[in-house]
Amino acid sequence: MSEFHRRDMLILAGLAAFAPLAAKAATARPQARLRFDGDDVQGGLVQGHIESGERAEVWVDGNPVRADDGRFCFGFGRDAAKPVLVRVRYDGRFEEAQQVTPKKRSFRFQRINGLPEKYVSPPKDVLDRIARDTAIVREARSHDSDEMWFSEKFDWPTKGPITSIYGSQRILNGEPREPHYGVDIAGPHGEPIIAPSPGIVTLAEELYLSGNTMLLDHGHGVSTSYLHMSRMDVRVGDELDRGQQMGLVGATGRVTGPHLCWRLNWFQTRLDAALLAPPRMGAKA
Ligand SMILES: [Zn+2]
């Protein structure tokens, strides 16, 4: 858990909105009921806690986010640099706002050579399929369910050495490509993949680049993705327990060998799954 610095926190709105009630409320209510934990770093999932049972509405940089039982979350992308403003309105009356600033990380370069050219520069006739795949994945990542599993601890989904981490700038066959957003675990072909936290399957499909691909919804826009599987054992709509087998490690799609590419998303923002799981050799930059 990273520490949040008090200097980043500002009480911006306070109790000014309803002047007749303000004096009474100021003595009756503690001012800062909003606190954060999780990872306030690039690629991190930040967890918000509202220390109050009352109804609260939450906005992150002006966009409403779901809050249930005093819990909400948001993510910082790989290149996030600016503070975000989190605003909470309690009981439709009192507002509190705090800024959260992402800490910078340094990311590596990774060169991969010898990939089949059809994957590095796909021919025109497969670009349509890739576009279709992208739309399917975006839809699966857009679920905003009221499940609270995102706030639980996550396990690693499979065994094996970490061979690539989040955020690396990839150079495929000498050509710069988009950063790698997963953590690659080079389990042997056929190694079981388990649900690292409870989740609902929202995607189980063979895609052109990522092969057999699954997505689990953990609530509040938080999802995890599982790429290149050799076998998928569960179906869309299934609710998985922590530790339940989802399928097997494979080498389907754009790969040089069997591995699981494991990813974490907050809606369309790609986060670092390794930050959620227990420390593991080679998993973090
Ligand atoms: Zn990967």
mmCIF file of C-alpha atoms and ligand atoms in Angstrom:
data_model
loop_
_atom_site.group_PDB
_atom_site.id
_atom_site.type_symbol
_atom_site.label_atom_id
_atom_site.label_comp_id
_atom_site.label_asym_id
_atom_site.label_seq_id
_atom_site.Cartn_x
_atom_site.Cartn_y
_atom_site.Cartn_z
ATOM 1 C CA MET A 1 0.000 0.000 0.000
ATOM 2 C CA SER A 2 1.384 3.356 -0.905
ATOM 3 C CA GLU A 3 0.940 6.329 1.353
ATOM 4 C CA PHE A 4 -1.135 9.295 0.459
ATOM 5 C CA HIS A 5 0.428 12.586 1.329
ATOM 6 C CA ARG A 6 -1.646 15.003 3.280
ATOM 7 C CA ARG A 7 -0.329 17.831 1.123
ATOM 8 C CA ASP A 8 -2.239 16.350 -1.808
ATOM 9 C CA MET A 9 -5.467 16.558 0.037
ATOM 10 C CA LEU A 10 -7.559 19.671 -0.044
ATOM 11 C CA ILE A 11 -10.869 20.276 1.555
ATOM 12 C CA LEU A 12 -12.289 22.354 -1.244
ATOM 13 C CA ALA A 13 -15.982 22.723 -0.829
ATOM 14 C CA GLY A 14 -16.629 22.309 2.864
ATOM 15 C CA LEU A 15 -19.937 23.338 4.297
ATOM 16 C CA ALA A 16 -20.621 26.583 2.517
ATOM 17 C CA ALA A 17 -23.513 25.466 0.349
ATOM 18 C CA PHE A 18 -26.241 25.632 2.974
ATOM 19 C CA ALA A 19 -25.423 28.550 5.215
ATOM 20 C CA PRO A 20 -28.270 28.190 7.729
ATOM 21 C CA LEU A 21 -27.234 24.640 8.542
ATOM 22 C CA ALA A 22 -23.530 25.150 8.324
ATOM 23 C CA ALA A 23 -22.799 26.285 11.851
ATOM 24 C CA LYS A 24 -24.658 23.389 13.407
ATOM 25 C CA ALA A 25 -23.224 20.868 10.985
ATOM 26 C CA ALA A 26 -19.654 22.027 11.511
ATOM 27 C CA THR A 27 -19.750 20.944 15.122
ATOM 28 C CA ALA A 28 -21.805 17.797 14.555
ATOM 29 C CA ARG A 29 -19.835 16.284 11.686
ATOM 30 C CA PRO A 30 -16.159 15.477 11.291
ATOM 31 C CA GLN A 31 -14.793 17.249 8.232
ATOM 32 C CA ALA A 32 -12.729 14.598 6.454
ATOM 33 C CA ARG A 33 -14.717 11.432 6.036
ATOM 34 C CA LEU A 34 -13.113 10.520 2.754
ATOM 35 C CA ARG A 35 -9.911 8.510 2.696
ATOM 36 C CA PHE A 36 -8.003 6.455 0.152
ATOM 37 C CA ASP A 37 -5.846 3.387 -0.004
ATOM 38 C CA GLY A 38 -4.705 1.108 -2.792
ATOM 39 C CA ASP A 39 -2.087 2.311 -5.267
ATOM 40 C CA ASP A 40 -1.774 6.011 -6.036
ATOM 41 C CA VAL A 41 0.752 5.337 -8.800
ATOM 42 C CA GLN A 42 0.658 5.159 -12.588
ATOM 43 C CA GLY A 43 -1.237 1.946 -13.397
ATOM 44 C CA GLY A 44 -2.702 1.747 -9.899
ATOM 45 C CA LEU A 45 -6.239 1.115 -8.682
ATOM 46 C CA VAL A 46 -7.155 3.609 -5.964
ATOM 47 C CA GLN A 47 -9.773 2.583 -3.418
ATOM 48 C CA GLY A 48 -11.959 5.255 -1.866
ATOM 49 C CA HIS A 49 -13.622 4.897 1.526
ATOM 50 C CA ILE A 50 -16.408 7.076 2.804
ATOM 51 C CA GLU A 51 -16.575 6.740 6.553
ATOM 52 C CA SER A 52 -20.265 7.097 6.801
ATOM 53 C CA GLY A 53 -23.239 4.917 6.234
ATOM 54 C CA GLU A 54 -25.218 7.697 4.678
ATOM 55 C CA ARG A 55 -25.937 8.091 1.017
ATOM 56 C CA ALA A 56 -23.071 9.588 -0.927
ATOM 57 C CA GLU A 57 -22.542 10.544 -4.546
ATOM 58 C CA VAL A 58 -19.008 10.527 -5.935
ATOM 59 C CA TRP A 59 -17.402 12.203 -8.935
ATOM 60 C CA VAL A 60 -13.874 11.626 -10.227
ATOM 61 C CA ASP A 61 -12.754 14.568 -12.361
ATOM 62 C CA GLY A 62 -16.391 15.448 -12.873
ATOM 63 C CA ASN A 63 -17.519 11.965 -13.929
ATOM 64 C CA PRO A 64 -19.930 10.130 -11.626
ATOM 65 C CA VAL A 65 -18.652 6.826 -10.221
ATOM 66 C CA ARG A 66 -20.629 4.194 -8.397
ATOM 67 C CA ALA A 67 -20.372 4.157 -4.591
ATOM 68 C CA ASP A 68 -21.798 1.247 -2.598
ATOM 69 C CA ASP A 69 -21.456 0.715 1.156
ATOM 70 C CA GLY A 70 -19.088 3.663 1.328
ATOM 71 C CA ARG A 71 -16.701 2.163 -1.233
ATOM 72 C CA PHE A 72 -15.674 3.333 -4.675
ATOM 73 C CA CYS A 73 -12.601 3.152 -6.866
ATOM 74 C CA PHE A 74 -10.826 4.645 -9.842
ATOM 75 C CA GLY A 75 -7.656 3.925 -11.778
ATOM 76 C CA PHE A 76 -4.599 5.824 -12.969
ATOM 77 C CA GLY A 77 -3.458 4.969 -16.499
ATOM 78 C CA ARG A 78 0.154 4.235 -17.412
ATOM 79 C CA ASP A 79 0.851 7.812 -18.443
ATOM 80 C CA ALA A 80 -1.328 9.570 -15.858
ATOM 81 C CA ALA A 81 0.486 12.661 -14.614
ATOM 82 C CA LYS A 82 -2.122 15.116 -13.359
ATOM 83 C CA PRO A 83 -3.956 15.033 -10.035
ATOM 84 C CA VAL A 84 -7.579 13.960 -10.160
ATOM 85 C CA LEU A 85 -10.261 15.691 -8.157
ATOM 86 C CA VAL A 86 -12.539 13.410 -6.131
ATOM 87 C CA ARG A 87 -15.728 15.072 -4.982
ATOM 88 C CA VAL A 88 -18.252 13.525 -2.599
ATOM 89 C CA ARG A 89 -21.695 14.853 -1.789
ATOM 90 C CA TYR A 90 -23.186 13.483 1.406
ATOM 91 C CA ASP A 91 -26.948 13.193 1.709
ATOM 92 C CA GLY A 92 -27.259 15.542 -1.258
ATOM 93 C CA ARG A 93 -26.020 18.408 0.927
ATOM 94 C CA PHE A 94 -22.472 18.480 2.246
ATOM 95 C CA GLU A 95 -19.544 18.254 -0.088
ATOM 96 C CA GLU A 96 -15.983 17.199 0.435
ATOM 97 C CA ALA A 97 -13.278 17.164 -2.214
ATOM 98 C CA GLN A 98 -9.737 15.866 -2.290
ATOM 99 C CA GLN A 99 -7.032 15.722 -4.915
ATOM 100 C CA VAL A 100 -5.132 12.509 -5.543
ATOM 101 C CA THR A 101 -1.881 12.724 -7.488
ATOM 102 C CA PRO A 102 -0.424 9.683 -9.283
ATOM 103 C CA LYS A 103 3.181 8.877 -8.452
ATOM 104 C CA LYS A 104 5.431 8.418 -11.455
ATOM 105 C CA ARG A 105 6.994 5.086 -12.370
ATOM 106 C CA SER A 106 9.708 4.292 -14.870
ATOM 107 C CA PHE A 107 8.924 1.733 -17.520
ATOM 108 C CA ARG A 108 11.228 -0.532 -19.502
ATOM 109 C CA PHE A 109 11.807 -1.131 -23.154
ATOM 110 C CA GLN A 110 11.231 -4.635 -24.422
ATOM 111 C CA ARG A 111 12.401 -5.892 -27.790
ATOM 112 C CA ILE A 112 10.746 -8.966 -29.284
ATOM 113 C CA ASN A 113 12.049 -10.331 -32.551
ATOM 114 C CA GLY A 114 11.055 -13.272 -34.689
ATOM 115 C CA LEU A 115 7.302 -12.722 -34.490
ATOM 116 C CA PRO A 116 5.387 -13.820 -37.589
ATOM 117 C CA GLU A 117 4.976 -10.691 -39.728
ATOM 118 C CA LYS A 118 1.199 -11.231 -40.013
ATOM 119 C CA TYR A 119 0.876 -10.369 -36.310
ATOM 120 C CA VAL A 120 3.236 -7.366 -36.297
ATOM 121 C CA SER A 121 1.723 -5.707 -39.367
ATOM 122 C CA PRO A 122 -1.571 -7.489 -39.941
ATOM 123 C CA PRO A 123 -2.666 -7.668 -43.556
ATOM 124 C CA LYS A 124 -5.658 -5.532 -44.530
ATOM 125 C CA ASP A 125 -8.077 -8.444 -44.527
ATOM 126 C CA VAL A 126 -7.600 -9.061 -40.806
ATOM 127 C CA LEU A 127 -7.833 -5.412 -39.724
ATOM 128 C CA ASP A 128 -11.630 -5.675 -39.805
ATOM 129 C CA ARG A 129 -11.522 -8.652 -37.522
ATOM 130 C CA ILE A 130 -9.187 -6.850 -35.106
ATOM 131 C CA ALA A 131 -11.557 -3.853 -35.078
ATOM 132 C CA ARG A 132 -14.480 -6.158 -34.307
ATOM 133 C CA ASP A 133 -12.458 -7.821 -31.500
ATOM 134 C CA THR A 134 -11.585 -4.426 -30.029
ATOM 135 C CA ALA A 135 -15.264 -3.436 -29.926
ATOM 136 C CA ILE A 136 -16.198 -6.680 -28.163
ATOM 137 C CA VAL A 137 -13.510 -6.178 -25.517
ATOM 138 C CA ARG A 138 -14.477 -2.524 -24.979
ATOM 139 C CA GLU A 139 -18.063 -3.573 -24.378
ATOM 140 C CA ALA A 140 -17.007 -6.213 -21.841
ATOM 141 C CA ARG A 141 -14.862 -3.636 -20.019
ATOM 142 C CA SER A 142 -17.721 -1.158 -19.802
ATOM 143 C CA HIS A 143 -19.786 -3.121 -17.260
ATOM 144 C CA ASP A 144 -20.529 -1.137 -14.107
ATOM 145 C CA SER A 145 -21.963 -3.717 -11.713
ATOM 146 C CA ASP A 146 -22.533 -3.215 -7.989
ATOM 147 C CA GLU A 147 -20.318 -6.166 -7.005
ATOM 148 C CA MET A 148 -17.662 -5.316 -4.392
ATOM 149 C CA TRP A 149 -15.034 -7.929 -5.276
ATOM 150 C CA PHE A 150 -12.620 -5.250 -6.522
ATOM 151 C CA SER A 151 -11.987 -4.314 -2.895
ATOM 152 C CA GLU A 152 -10.806 -7.784 -1.870
ATOM 153 C CA LYS A 153 -7.296 -9.095 -2.101
ATOM 154 C CA PHE A 154 -6.337 -10.783 -5.366
ATOM 155 C CA ASP A 155 -4.300 -13.944 -5.819
ATOM 156 C CA TRP A 156 -2.033 -14.701 -8.772
ATOM 157 C CA PRO A 157 -4.073 -16.541 -11.424
ATOM 158 C CA THR A 158 -1.381 -19.067 -12.333
ATOM 159 C CA LYS A 159 2.119 -20.311 -11.514
ATOM 160 C CA GLY A 160 5.302 -19.700 -13.450
ATOM 161 C CA PRO A 161 8.017 -17.099 -13.934
ATOM 162 C CA ILE A 162 7.150 -13.494 -14.815
ATOM 163 C CA THR A 163 8.524 -12.775 -18.282
ATOM 164 C CA SER A 164 7.052 -9.354 -19.039
ATOM 165 C CA ILE A 165 5.594 -6.617 -16.882
ATOM 166 C CA TYR A 166 3.107 -3.770 -17.192
ATOM 167 C CA GLY A 167 4.029 -0.638 -19.048
ATOM 168 C CA SER A 168 7.009 -1.850 -21.078
ATOM 169 C CA GLN A 169 7.385 -0.078 -24.400
ATOM 170 C CA ARG A 170 7.434 -2.855 -26.963
ATOM 171 C CA ILE A 171 9.541 -3.009 -30.078
ATOM 172 C CA LEU A 172 8.197 -5.851 -32.222
ATOM 173 C CA ASN A 173 10.541 -7.008 -34.984
ATOM 174 C CA GLY A 174 12.245 -3.617 -34.680
ATOM 175 C CA GLU A 175 9.069 -1.510 -34.883
ATOM 176 C CA PRO A 176 7.773 0.490 -31.874
ATOM 177 C CA ARG A 177 4.311 -0.603 -30.760
ATOM 178 C CA GLU A 178 1.939 0.298 -27.969
ATOM 179 C CA PRO A 179 3.081 -0.471 -24.415
ATOM 180 C CA HIS A 180 2.449 -3.859 -22.890
ATOM 181 C CA TYR A 181 -0.443 -3.612 -20.450
ATOM 182 C CA GLY A 182 -0.317 -7.099 -18.973
ATOM 183 C CA VAL A 183 1.921 -9.100 -16.725
ATOM 184 C CA ASP A 184 3.070 -12.237 -18.528
ATOM 185 C CA ILE A 185 3.346 -15.438 -16.529
ATOM 186 C CA ALA A 186 5.135 -18.178 -18.422
ATOM 187 C CA GLY A 187 3.390 -21.172 -16.959
ATOM 188 C CA PRO A 188 3.789 -24.348 -18.949
ATOM 189 C CA HIS A 189 1.192 -25.222 -21.578
ATOM 190 C CA GLY A 190 -1.844 -26.641 -19.753
ATOM 191 C CA GLU A 191 -1.141 -25.064 -16.347
ATOM 192 C CA PRO A 192 -4.472 -24.261 -14.630
ATOM 193 C CA ILE A 193 -5.636 -20.635 -14.504
ATOM 194 C CA ILE A 194 -7.773 -19.734 -11.494
ATOM 195 C CA ALA A 195 -9.991 -16.755 -10.700
ATOM 196 C CA PRO A 196 -7.795 -14.500 -8.509
ATOM 197 C CA SER A 197 -10.880 -12.981 -6.860
ATOM 198 C CA PRO A 198 -14.587 -13.658 -7.304
ATOM 199 C CA GLY A 199 -15.920 -12.394 -10.618
ATOM 200 C CA ILE A 200 -18.520 -12.775 -13.329
ATOM 201 C CA VAL A 201 -17.369 -13.927 -16.769
ATOM 202 C CA THR A 202 -18.173 -11.179 -19.284
ATOM 203 C CA LEU A 203 -16.104 -12.424 -22.227
ATOM 204 C CA ALA A 204 -14.943 -15.873 -23.355
ATOM 205 C CA GLU A 205 -13.991 -15.733 -26.998
ATOM 206 C CA GLU A 206 -11.213 -16.459 -29.460
ATOM 207 C CA LEU A 207 -9.733 -13.163 -30.668
ATOM 208 C CA TYR A 208 -7.192 -12.638 -33.422
ATOM 209 C CA LEU A 209 -4.326 -11.101 -31.448
ATOM 210 C CA SER A 210 -4.977 -12.373 -27.921
ATOM 211 C CA GLY A 211 -6.248 -15.838 -28.821
ATOM 212 C CA ASN A 212 -8.668 -17.430 -26.366
ATOM 213 C CA THR A 213 -9.510 -14.470 -24.164
ATOM 214 C CA MET A 214 -11.572 -14.202 -20.986
ATOM 215 C CA LEU A 215 -12.671 -11.237 -18.938
ATOM 216 C CA LEU A 216 -13.929 -11.214 -15.340
ATOM 217 C CA ASP A 217 -16.031 -8.406 -13.884
ATOM 218 C CA HIS A 218 -15.137 -7.647 -10.252
ATOM 219 C CA GLY A 219 -17.562 -4.755 -9.836
ATOM 220 C CA HIS A 220 -17.477 -0.957 -10.165
ATOM 221 C CA GLY A 221 -15.844 -1.116 -13.600
ATOM 222 C CA VAL A 222 -12.898 -3.229 -12.422
ATOM 223 C CA SER A 223 -12.175 -6.206 -14.663
ATOM 224 C CA THR A 224 -9.322 -8.620 -15.244
ATOM 225 C CA SER A 225 -8.380 -10.179 -18.580
ATOM 226 C CA TYR A 226 -6.767 -13.530 -19.413
ATOM 227 C CA LEU A 227 -5.138 -13.932 -22.819
ATOM 228 C CA HIS A 228 -3.720 -16.734 -24.983
ATOM 229 C CA MET A 229 -5.507 -19.550 -23.098
ATOM 230 C CA SER A 230 -5.339 -23.049 -24.560
ATOM 231 C CA ARG A 231 -8.722 -23.920 -23.087
ATOM 232 C CA MET A 232 -11.622 -21.971 -21.564
ATOM 233 C CA ASP A 233 -13.579 -23.908 -18.931
ATOM 234 C CA VAL A 234 -16.310 -21.394 -18.004
ATOM 235 C CA ARG A 235 -18.865 -19.392 -19.935
ATOM 236 C CA VAL A 236 -20.157 -15.842 -20.139
ATOM 237 C CA GLY A 237 -22.479 -15.187 -17.212
ATOM 238 C CA ASP A 238 -20.833 -17.719 -14.874
ATOM 239 C CA GLU A 239 -20.079 -16.388 -11.398
ATOM 240 C CA LEU A 240 -16.694 -17.678 -10.249
ATOM 241 C CA ASP A 241 -15.431 -18.190 -6.722
ATOM 242 C CA ARG A 242 -11.919 -17.192 -5.760
ATOM 243 C CA GLY A 243 -9.641 -20.050 -6.821
ATOM 244 C CA GLN A 244 -12.091 -21.599 -9.274
ATOM 245 C CA GLN A 245 -10.442 -22.908 -12.436
ATOM 246 C CA MET A 246 -11.217 -20.832 -15.543
ATOM 247 C CA GLY A 247 -9.086 -22.629 -18.087
ATOM 248 C CA LEU A 248 -5.508 -23.497 -19.024
ATOM 249 C CA VAL A 249 -2.364 -21.627 -20.053
ATOM 250 C CA GLY A 250 -1.785 -21.746 -23.801
ATOM 251 C CA ALA A 251 -0.176 -20.104 -26.799
ATOM 252 C CA THR A 252 -3.148 -18.912 -28.859
ATOM 253 C CA GLY A 253 -2.970 -15.578 -30.705
ATOM 254 C CA ARG A 254 0.160 -13.381 -31.020
ATOM 255 C CA VAL A 255 2.698 -15.221 -28.888
ATOM 256 C CA THR A 256 6.188 -16.667 -29.026
ATOM 257 C CA GLY A 257 5.431 -19.381 -26.469
ATOM 258 C CA PRO A 258 2.870 -20.509 -23.893
ATOM 259 C CA HIS A 259 2.070 -17.943 -21.207
ATOM 260 C CA LEU A 260 -0.805 -16.147 -19.538
ATOM 261 C CA CYS A 261 -1.021 -12.417 -20.188
ATOM 262 C CA TRP A 262 -2.945 -11.115 -17.164
ATOM 263 C CA ARG A 263 -4.454 -7.641 -17.250
ATOM 264 C CA LEU A 264 -6.403 -5.308 -14.993
ATOM 265 C CA ASN A 265 -8.775 -2.608 -16.220
ATOM 266 C CA TRP A 266 -10.859 0.176 -14.733
ATOM 267 C CA PHE A 267 -13.361 0.562 -17.557
ATOM 268 C CA GLN A 268 -11.181 1.431 -20.582
ATOM 269 C CA THR A 269 -8.149 2.436 -18.492
ATOM 270 C CA ARG A 270 -5.464 -0.228 -18.427
ATOM 271 C CA LEU A 271 -3.985 -0.808 -14.980
ATOM 272 C CA ASP A 272 -1.229 -3.010 -13.574
ATOM 273 C CA ALA A 273 -2.591 -6.344 -12.294
ATOM 274 C CA ALA A 274 0.677 -7.071 -10.467
ATOM 275 C CA LEU A 275 -0.067 -4.229 -8.034
ATOM 276 C CA LEU A 276 -3.172 -6.056 -6.758
ATOM 277 C CA ALA A 277 -1.556 -9.435 -6.174
ATOM 278 C CA PRO A 278 0.972 -10.344 -3.464
ATOM 279 C CA PRO A 279 4.624 -9.403 -4.157
ATOM 280 C CA ARG A 280 6.265 -11.827 -6.560
ATOM 281 C CA MET A 281 9.745 -12.033 -8.043
ATOM 282 C CA GLY A 282 10.122 -9.908 -11.177
ATOM 283 C CA ALA A 283 6.519 -8.690 -11.275
ATOM 284 C CA LYS A 284 7.135 -4.988 -10.771
ATOM 285 C CA ALA A 285 9.447 -2.440 -12.342
HETATM 286 ZN ZN ZN B 1 1.242 -9.947 -22.132
#
